[in-house]
mmCIF file of C-alpha atoms in Angstrom:
data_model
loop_
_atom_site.group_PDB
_atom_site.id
_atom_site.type_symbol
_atom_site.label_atom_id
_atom_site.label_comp_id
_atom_site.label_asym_id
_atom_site.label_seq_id
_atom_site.Cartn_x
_atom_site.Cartn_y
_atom_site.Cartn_z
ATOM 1 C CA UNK A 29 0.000 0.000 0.000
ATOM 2 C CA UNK A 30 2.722 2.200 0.097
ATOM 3 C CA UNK A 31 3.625 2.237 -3.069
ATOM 4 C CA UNK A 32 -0.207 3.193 -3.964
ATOM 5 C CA UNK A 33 0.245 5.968 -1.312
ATOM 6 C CA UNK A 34 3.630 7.532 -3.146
ATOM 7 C CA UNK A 35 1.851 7.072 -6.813
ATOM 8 C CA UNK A 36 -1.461 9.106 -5.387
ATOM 9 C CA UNK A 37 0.267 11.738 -3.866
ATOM 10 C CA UNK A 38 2.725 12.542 -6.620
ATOM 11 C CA UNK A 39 -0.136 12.645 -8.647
ATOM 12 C CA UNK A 40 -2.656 14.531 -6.769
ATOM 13 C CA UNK A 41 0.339 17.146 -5.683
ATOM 14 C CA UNK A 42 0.738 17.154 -9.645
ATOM 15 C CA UNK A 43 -2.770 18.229 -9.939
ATOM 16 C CA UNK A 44 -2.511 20.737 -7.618
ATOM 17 C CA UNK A 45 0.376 22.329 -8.414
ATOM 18 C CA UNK A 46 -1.828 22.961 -12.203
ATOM 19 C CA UNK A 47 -4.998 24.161 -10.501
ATOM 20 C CA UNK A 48 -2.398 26.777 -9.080
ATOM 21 C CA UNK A 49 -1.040 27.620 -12.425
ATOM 22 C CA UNK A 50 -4.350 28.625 -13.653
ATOM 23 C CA UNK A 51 -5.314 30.145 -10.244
ATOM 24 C CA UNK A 52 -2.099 32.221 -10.842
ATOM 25 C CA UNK A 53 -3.043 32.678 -14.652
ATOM 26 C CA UNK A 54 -6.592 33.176 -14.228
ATOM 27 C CA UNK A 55 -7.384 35.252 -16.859
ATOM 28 C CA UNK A 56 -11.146 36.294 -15.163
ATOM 29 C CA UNK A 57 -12.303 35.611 -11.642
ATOM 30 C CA UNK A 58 -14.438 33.016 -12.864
ATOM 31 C CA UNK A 59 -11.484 30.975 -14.057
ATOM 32 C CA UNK A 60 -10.027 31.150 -11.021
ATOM 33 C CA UNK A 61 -13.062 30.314 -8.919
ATOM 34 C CA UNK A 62 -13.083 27.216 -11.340
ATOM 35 C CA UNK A 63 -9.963 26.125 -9.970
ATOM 36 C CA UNK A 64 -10.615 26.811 -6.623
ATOM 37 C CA UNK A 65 -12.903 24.159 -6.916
ATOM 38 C CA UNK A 66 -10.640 21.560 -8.270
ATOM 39 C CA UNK A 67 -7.925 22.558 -5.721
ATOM 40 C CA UNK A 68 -10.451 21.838 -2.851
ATOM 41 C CA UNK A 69 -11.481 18.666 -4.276
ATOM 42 C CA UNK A 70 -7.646 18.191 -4.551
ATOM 43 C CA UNK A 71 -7.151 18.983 -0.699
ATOM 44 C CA UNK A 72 -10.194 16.751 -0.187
ATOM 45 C CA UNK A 73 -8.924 13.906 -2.158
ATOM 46 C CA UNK A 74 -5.161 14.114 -0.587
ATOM 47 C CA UNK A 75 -6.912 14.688 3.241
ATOM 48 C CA UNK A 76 -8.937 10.845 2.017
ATOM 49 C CA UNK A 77 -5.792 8.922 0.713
ATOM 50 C CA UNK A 78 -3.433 9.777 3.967
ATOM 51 C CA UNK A 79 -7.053 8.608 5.979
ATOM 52 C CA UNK A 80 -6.616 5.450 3.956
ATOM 53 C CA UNK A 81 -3.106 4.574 4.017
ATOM 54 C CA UNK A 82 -2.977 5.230 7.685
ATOM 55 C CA UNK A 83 -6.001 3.694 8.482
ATOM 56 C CA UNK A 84 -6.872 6.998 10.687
ATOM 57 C CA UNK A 85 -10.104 8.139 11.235
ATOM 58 C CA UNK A 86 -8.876 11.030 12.497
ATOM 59 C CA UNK A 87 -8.967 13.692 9.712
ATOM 60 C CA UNK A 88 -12.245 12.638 8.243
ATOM 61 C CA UNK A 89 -14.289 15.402 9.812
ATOM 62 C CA UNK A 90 -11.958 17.917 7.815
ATOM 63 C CA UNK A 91 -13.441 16.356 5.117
ATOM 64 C CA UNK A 92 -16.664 17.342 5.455
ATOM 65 C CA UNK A 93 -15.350 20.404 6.780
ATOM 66 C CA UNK A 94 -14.013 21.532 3.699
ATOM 67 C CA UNK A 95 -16.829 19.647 1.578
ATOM 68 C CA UNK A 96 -19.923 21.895 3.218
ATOM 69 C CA UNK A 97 -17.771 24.915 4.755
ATOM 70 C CA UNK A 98 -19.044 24.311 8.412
ATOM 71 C CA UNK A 99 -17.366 22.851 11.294
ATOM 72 C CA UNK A 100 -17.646 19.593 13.074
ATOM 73 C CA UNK A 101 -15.701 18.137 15.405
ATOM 74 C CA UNK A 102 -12.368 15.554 14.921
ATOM 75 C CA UNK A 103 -13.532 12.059 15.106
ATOM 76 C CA UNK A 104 -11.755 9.698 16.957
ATOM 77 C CA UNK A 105 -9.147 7.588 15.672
ATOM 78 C CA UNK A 106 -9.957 3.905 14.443
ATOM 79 C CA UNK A 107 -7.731 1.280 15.912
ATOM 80 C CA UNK A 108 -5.617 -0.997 13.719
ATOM 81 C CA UNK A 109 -6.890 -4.290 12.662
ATOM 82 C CA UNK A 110 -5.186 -7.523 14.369
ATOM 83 C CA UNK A 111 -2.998 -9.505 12.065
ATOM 84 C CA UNK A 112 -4.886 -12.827 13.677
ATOM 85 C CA UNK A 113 -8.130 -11.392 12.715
ATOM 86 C CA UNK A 114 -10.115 -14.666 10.239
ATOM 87 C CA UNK A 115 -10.770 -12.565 7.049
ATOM 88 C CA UNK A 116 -7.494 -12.053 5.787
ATOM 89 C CA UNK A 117 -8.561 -12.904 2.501
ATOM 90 C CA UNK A 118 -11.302 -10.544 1.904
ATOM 91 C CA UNK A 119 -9.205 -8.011 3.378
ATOM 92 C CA UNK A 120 -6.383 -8.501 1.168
ATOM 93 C CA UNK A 121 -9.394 -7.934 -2.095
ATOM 94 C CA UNK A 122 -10.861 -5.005 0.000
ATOM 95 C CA UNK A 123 -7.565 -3.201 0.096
ATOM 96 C CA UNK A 124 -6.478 -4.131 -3.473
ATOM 97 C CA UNK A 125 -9.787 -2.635 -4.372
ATOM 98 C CA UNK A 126 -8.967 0.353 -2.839
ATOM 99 C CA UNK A 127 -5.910 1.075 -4.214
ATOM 100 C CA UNK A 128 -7.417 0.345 -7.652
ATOM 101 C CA UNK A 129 -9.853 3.407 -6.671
ATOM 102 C CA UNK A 130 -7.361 6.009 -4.737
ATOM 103 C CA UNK A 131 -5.181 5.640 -7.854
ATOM 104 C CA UNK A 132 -7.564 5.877 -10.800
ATOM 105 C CA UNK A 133 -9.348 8.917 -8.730
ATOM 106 C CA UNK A 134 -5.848 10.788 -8.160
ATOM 107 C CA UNK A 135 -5.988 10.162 -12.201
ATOM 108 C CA UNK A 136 -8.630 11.806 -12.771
ATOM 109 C CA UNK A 137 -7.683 14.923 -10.641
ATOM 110 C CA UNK A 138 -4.547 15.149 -12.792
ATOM 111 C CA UNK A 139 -6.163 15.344 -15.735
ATOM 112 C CA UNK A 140 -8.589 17.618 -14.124
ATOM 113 C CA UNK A 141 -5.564 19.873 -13.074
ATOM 114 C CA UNK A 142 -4.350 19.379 -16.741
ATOM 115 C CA UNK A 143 -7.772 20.128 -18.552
ATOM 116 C CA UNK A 144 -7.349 23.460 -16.002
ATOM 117 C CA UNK A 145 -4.141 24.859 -17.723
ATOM 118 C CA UNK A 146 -5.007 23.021 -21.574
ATOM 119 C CA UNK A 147 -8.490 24.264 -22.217
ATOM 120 C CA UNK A 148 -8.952 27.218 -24.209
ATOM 121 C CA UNK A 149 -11.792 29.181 -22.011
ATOM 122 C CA UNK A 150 -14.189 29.264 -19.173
ATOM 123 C CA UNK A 151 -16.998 26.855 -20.292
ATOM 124 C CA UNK A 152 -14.432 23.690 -21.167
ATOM 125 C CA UNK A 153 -12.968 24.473 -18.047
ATOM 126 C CA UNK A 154 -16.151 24.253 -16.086
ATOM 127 C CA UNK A 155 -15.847 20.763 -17.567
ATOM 128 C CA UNK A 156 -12.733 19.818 -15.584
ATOM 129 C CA UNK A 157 -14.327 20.607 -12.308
ATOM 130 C CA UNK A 158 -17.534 19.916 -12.867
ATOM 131 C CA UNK A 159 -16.900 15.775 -14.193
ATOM 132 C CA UNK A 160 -13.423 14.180 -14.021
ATOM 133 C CA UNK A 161 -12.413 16.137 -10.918
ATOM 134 C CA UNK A 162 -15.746 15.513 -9.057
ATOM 135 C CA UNK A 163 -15.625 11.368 -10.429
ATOM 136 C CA UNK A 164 -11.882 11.475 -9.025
ATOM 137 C CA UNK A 165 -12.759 12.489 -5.780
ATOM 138 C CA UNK A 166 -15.736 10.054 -5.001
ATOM 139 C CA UNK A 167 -13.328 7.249 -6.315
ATOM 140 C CA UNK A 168 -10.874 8.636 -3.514
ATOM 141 C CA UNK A 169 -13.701 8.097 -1.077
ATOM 142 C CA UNK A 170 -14.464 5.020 -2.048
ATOM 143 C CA UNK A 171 -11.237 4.075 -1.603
ATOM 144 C CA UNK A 172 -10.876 5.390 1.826
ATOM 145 C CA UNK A 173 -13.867 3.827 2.706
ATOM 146 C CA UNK A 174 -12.864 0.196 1.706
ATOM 147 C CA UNK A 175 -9.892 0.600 3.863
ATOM 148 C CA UNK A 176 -11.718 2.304 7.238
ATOM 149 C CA UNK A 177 -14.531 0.045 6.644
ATOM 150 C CA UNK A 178 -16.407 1.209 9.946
ATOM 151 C CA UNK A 179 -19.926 2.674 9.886
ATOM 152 C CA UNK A 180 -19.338 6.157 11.569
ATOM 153 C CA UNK A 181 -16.575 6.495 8.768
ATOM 154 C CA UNK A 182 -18.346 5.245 5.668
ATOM 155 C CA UNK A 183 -21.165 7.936 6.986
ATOM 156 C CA UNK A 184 -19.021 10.046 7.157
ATOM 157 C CA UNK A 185 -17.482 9.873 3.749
ATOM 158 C CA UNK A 186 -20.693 9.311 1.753
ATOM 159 C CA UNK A 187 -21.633 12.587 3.564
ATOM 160 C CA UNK A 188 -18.643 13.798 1.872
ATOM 161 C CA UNK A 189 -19.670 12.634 -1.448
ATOM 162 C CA UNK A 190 -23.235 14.010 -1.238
ATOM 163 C CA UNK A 191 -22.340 17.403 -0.362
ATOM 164 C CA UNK A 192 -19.627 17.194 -3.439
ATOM 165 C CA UNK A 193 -22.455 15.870 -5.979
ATOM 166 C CA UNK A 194 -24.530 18.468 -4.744
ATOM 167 C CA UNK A 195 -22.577 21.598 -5.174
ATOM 168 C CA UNK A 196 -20.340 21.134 -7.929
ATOM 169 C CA UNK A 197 -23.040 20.873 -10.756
ATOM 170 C CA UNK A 198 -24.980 24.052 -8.798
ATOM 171 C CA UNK A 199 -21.106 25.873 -8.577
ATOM 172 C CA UNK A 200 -20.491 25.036 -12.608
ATOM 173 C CA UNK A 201 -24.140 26.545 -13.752
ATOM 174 C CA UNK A 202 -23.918 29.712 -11.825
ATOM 175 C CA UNK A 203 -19.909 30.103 -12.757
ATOM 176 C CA UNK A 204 -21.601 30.100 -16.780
ATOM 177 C CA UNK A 205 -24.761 31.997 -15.929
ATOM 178 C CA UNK A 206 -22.216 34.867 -14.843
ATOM 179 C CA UNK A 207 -19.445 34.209 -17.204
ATOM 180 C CA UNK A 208 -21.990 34.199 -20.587
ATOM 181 C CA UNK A 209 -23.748 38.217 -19.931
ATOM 182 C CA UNK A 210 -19.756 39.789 -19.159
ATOM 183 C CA UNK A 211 -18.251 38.143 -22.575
ATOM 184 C CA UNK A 212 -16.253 35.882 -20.926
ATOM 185 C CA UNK A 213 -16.671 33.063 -22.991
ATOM 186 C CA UNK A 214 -14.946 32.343 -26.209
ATOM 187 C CA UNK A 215 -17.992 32.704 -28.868
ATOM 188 C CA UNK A 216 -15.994 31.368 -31.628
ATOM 189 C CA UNK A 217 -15.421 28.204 -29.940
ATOM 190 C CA UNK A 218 -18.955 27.628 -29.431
ATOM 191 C CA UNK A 219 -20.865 25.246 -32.181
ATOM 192 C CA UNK A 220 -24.542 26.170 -31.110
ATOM 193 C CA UNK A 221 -25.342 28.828 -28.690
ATOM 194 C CA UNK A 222 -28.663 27.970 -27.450
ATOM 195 C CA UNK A 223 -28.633 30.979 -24.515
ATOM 196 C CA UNK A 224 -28.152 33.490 -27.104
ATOM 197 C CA UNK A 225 -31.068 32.094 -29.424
ATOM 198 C CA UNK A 226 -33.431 32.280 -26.031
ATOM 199 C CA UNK A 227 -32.362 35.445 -24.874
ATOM 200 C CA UNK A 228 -33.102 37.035 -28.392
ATOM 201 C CA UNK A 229 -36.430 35.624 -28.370
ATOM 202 C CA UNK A 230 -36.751 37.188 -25.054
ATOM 203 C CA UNK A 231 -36.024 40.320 -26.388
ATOM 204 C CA UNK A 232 -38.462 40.142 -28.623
ATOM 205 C CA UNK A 233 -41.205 40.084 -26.573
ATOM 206 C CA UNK A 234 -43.521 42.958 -26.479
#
């Protein structure tokens, strides 16, 4: 599991040091709000793997700390399983499971940190937070979950998750709702502009 830990955290530290390239670069606000985004999910994703390599509770309230903004209290740290425990076996699939999930989510936050600096504008950008950055993150989760495997935690974590699935899609809409009326989007790159079409029909309205 080590190993796993070293490849996730080179790559999520990867992915963070991008989503701070185009914080730095910006151009707009928006873009950089954007990447604020990713780089929590980031913190949130690297905050999960050291809770699953370490097999310590400890830090998952953080989690949902920085998942909903509010504050909750530490949680208290989950003791190591005994070697002479019976399921070794199952264990041994849980845990290979898991570090099938922690890597392919820190992945997806690379190429989410990637897609951050690549893309040409705001809207394909919105992309990178909004999809392979959010996927990334619930497959750190998961991963973290498989290797806590206690109820408090897994409640924890799937709390996690929700609030993540529930803000991200709301964060992307209003980010384009406020990037489209300022001309902050690249027109040219667009292939059908359905806003403009409504708003003119708007418009048009007596």
């Amino acid at each position: 599991m080590t190993a796993v830990a070293v490849t996730v955290t080179v790559l999520l530290a990867v992915a963070g040091g991008l989503t701070l390239i185009r914080i730095i670069r910006g151009p707009s606000i928006l873009d950089r709000a954007v990447a604020t985004d990713v780089l929590l999910a980031v913190v949130v994703a690297a905050i999960a793997t050291e809770a699953a390599y370490s097999r310590d509770a400890t830090a998952l309230p953080v989690l949902v700390v920085l998942a909903i903004l509010g504050l909750r209290q530490l949680g208290q740290r989950r003791p190591l399983r005994r070697a002479e425990e019976p399921e070794v076996s199952l264990d041994a699939v849980l845990d290979a499971t898991a570090a099938v999930c922690l890597i392919t989510g820190a992945l997806l936050s690379l190429a989410a940190g990637i897609a951050l600096v690549r893309f040409p504008d705001l809207l394909s950008r919105m992309h990178a937070a909004a999809k392979p950055q959010v996927l990334g993150l619930l497959l750190v989760l998961l991963g973290c979950a498989l290797r806590l495997r206690t109820g408090v935690d897994i409640t924890t974590l799937v709390l996690v998750g929700a609030f993540q699935l529930a803000s991200a899609p709301v964060a992307a809409h209003m980010v384009g709702r406020a990037a489209y009326p300022h001309d902050q989007i690249r027109t040219d790159l667009l292939v059908t502009d359905e806003l403009a079409a409504h708003l003119d029909r708007i418009s048009e309205r007596p």
